[in-house]
Coordinates of C-alpha atoms in Angstrom, one line a residue:
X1 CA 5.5 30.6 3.4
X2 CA 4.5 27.6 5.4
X3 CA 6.7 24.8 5.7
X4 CA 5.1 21.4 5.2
X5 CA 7.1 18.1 6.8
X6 CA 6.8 15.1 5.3
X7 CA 8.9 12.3 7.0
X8 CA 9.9 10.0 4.4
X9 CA 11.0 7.5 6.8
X10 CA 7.4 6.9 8.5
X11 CA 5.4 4.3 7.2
X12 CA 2.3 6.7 6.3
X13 CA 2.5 10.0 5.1
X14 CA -0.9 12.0 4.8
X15 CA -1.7 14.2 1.7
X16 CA -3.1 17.8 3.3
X17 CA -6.6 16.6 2.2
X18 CA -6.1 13.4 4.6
X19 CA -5.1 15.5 7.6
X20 CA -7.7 17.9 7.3
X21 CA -10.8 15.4 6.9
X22 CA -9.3 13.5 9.9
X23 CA -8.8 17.0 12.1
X24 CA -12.7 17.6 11.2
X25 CA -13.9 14.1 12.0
X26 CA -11.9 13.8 15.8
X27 CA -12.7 17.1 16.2
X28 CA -16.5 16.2 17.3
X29 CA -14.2 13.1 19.6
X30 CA -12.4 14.2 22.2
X31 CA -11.7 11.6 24.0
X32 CA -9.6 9.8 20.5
X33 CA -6.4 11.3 20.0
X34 CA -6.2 9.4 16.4
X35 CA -6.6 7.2 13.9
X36 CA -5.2 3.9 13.4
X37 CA -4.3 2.1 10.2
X38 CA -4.1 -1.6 9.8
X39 CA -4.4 -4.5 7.3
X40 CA -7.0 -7.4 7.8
X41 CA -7.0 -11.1 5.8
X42 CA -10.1 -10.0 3.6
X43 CA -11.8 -10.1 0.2
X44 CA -10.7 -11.9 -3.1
X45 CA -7.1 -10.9 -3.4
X46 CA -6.3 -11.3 0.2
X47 CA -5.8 -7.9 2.3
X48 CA -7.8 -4.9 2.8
X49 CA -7.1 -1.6 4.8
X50 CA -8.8 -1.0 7.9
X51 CA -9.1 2.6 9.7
X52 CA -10.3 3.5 13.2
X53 CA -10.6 5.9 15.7
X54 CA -8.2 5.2 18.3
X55 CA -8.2 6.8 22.2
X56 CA -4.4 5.7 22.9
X57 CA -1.3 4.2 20.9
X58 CA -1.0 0.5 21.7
X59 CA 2.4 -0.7 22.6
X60 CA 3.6 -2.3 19.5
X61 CA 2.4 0.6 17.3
X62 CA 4.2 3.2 15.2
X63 CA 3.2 6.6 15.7
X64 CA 3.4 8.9 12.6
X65 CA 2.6 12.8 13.3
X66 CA 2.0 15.3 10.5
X67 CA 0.2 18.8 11.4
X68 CA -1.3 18.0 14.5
X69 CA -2.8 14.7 13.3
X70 CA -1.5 11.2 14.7
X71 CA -1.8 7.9 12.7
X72 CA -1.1 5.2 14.5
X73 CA -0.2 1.8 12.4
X74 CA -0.4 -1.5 14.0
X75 CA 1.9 -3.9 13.8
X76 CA 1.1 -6.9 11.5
X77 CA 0.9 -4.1 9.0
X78 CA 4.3 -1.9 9.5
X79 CA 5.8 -4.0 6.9
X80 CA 2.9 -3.9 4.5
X81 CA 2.5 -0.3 4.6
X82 CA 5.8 1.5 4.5
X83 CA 5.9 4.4 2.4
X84 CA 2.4 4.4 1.6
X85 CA 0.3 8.0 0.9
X86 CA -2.8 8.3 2.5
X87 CA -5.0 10.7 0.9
X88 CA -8.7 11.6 0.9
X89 CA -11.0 12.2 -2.3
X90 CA -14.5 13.3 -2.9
X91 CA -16.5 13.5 -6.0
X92 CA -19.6 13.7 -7.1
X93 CA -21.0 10.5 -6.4
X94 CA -18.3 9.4 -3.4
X95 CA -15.9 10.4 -0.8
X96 CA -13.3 8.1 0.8
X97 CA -9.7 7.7 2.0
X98 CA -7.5 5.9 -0.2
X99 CA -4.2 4.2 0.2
X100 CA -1.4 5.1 -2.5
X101 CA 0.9 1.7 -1.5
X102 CA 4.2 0.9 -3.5
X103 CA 3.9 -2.3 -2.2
X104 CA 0.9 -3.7 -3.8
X105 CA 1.5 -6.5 -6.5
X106 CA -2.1 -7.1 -7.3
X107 CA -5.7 -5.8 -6.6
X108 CA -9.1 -7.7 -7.2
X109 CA -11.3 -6.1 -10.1
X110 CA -13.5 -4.4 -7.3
X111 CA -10.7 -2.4 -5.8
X112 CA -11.6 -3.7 -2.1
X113 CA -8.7 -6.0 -1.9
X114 CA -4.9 -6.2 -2.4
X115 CA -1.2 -8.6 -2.6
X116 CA 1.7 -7.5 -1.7

């Protein structure tokens, strides 16, 4: 059996799917040790996730570590983001990260953009 930990205190927590698209896309960068997740003033309802490939943790950033993969969350969007899933999907016609946030109020119809 294979014990999954899931620290419920972090601000993200990554579904297995999350962890292993972002293992197979730093796999081909060595020199990133991560991710990082933040929030940026954009589109018609006011925020919008951002997600980048990071090579160090910057000094007001929270680290979260599940299986190997480090997701580092800056801070303007600490707050926003607690307890949020981050998980990955593909379908047929798309494939993307999405953010499941208990903190959202309101999206626009188009899905890019959210209120907290």
């Amino acid at each position: 059996k294979k014990k999954i930990q899931i620290y419920m205190c972090a601000f993200v927590f990554q579904t297995p799917s999350a962890v292993q698209k972002i293992k197979e896309l730093l796999k081909d960068k060595p020199d990133h040790v991560g991710v990082k997740v933040g929030v940026r003033t954009r589109g018609c309802n006011g925020l919008s996730y951002t997600l980048e490939y990071t090579k160090s943790k910057g000094d007001s950033d929270e680290e979260v570590v599940q299986d190997g993969v480090r997701v580092f969350i800056e801070k303007k969007a600490q707050l926003t983001l607690l307890g949020t899933e981050m998980d990955y999907v593909e379908d047929k016609l798309s494939s993307e990260f999405v953010f499941n946030n208990p903190n959202i109020k309101g999206t626009c119809g188009c899905g890019e953009s959210f209120n907290i």
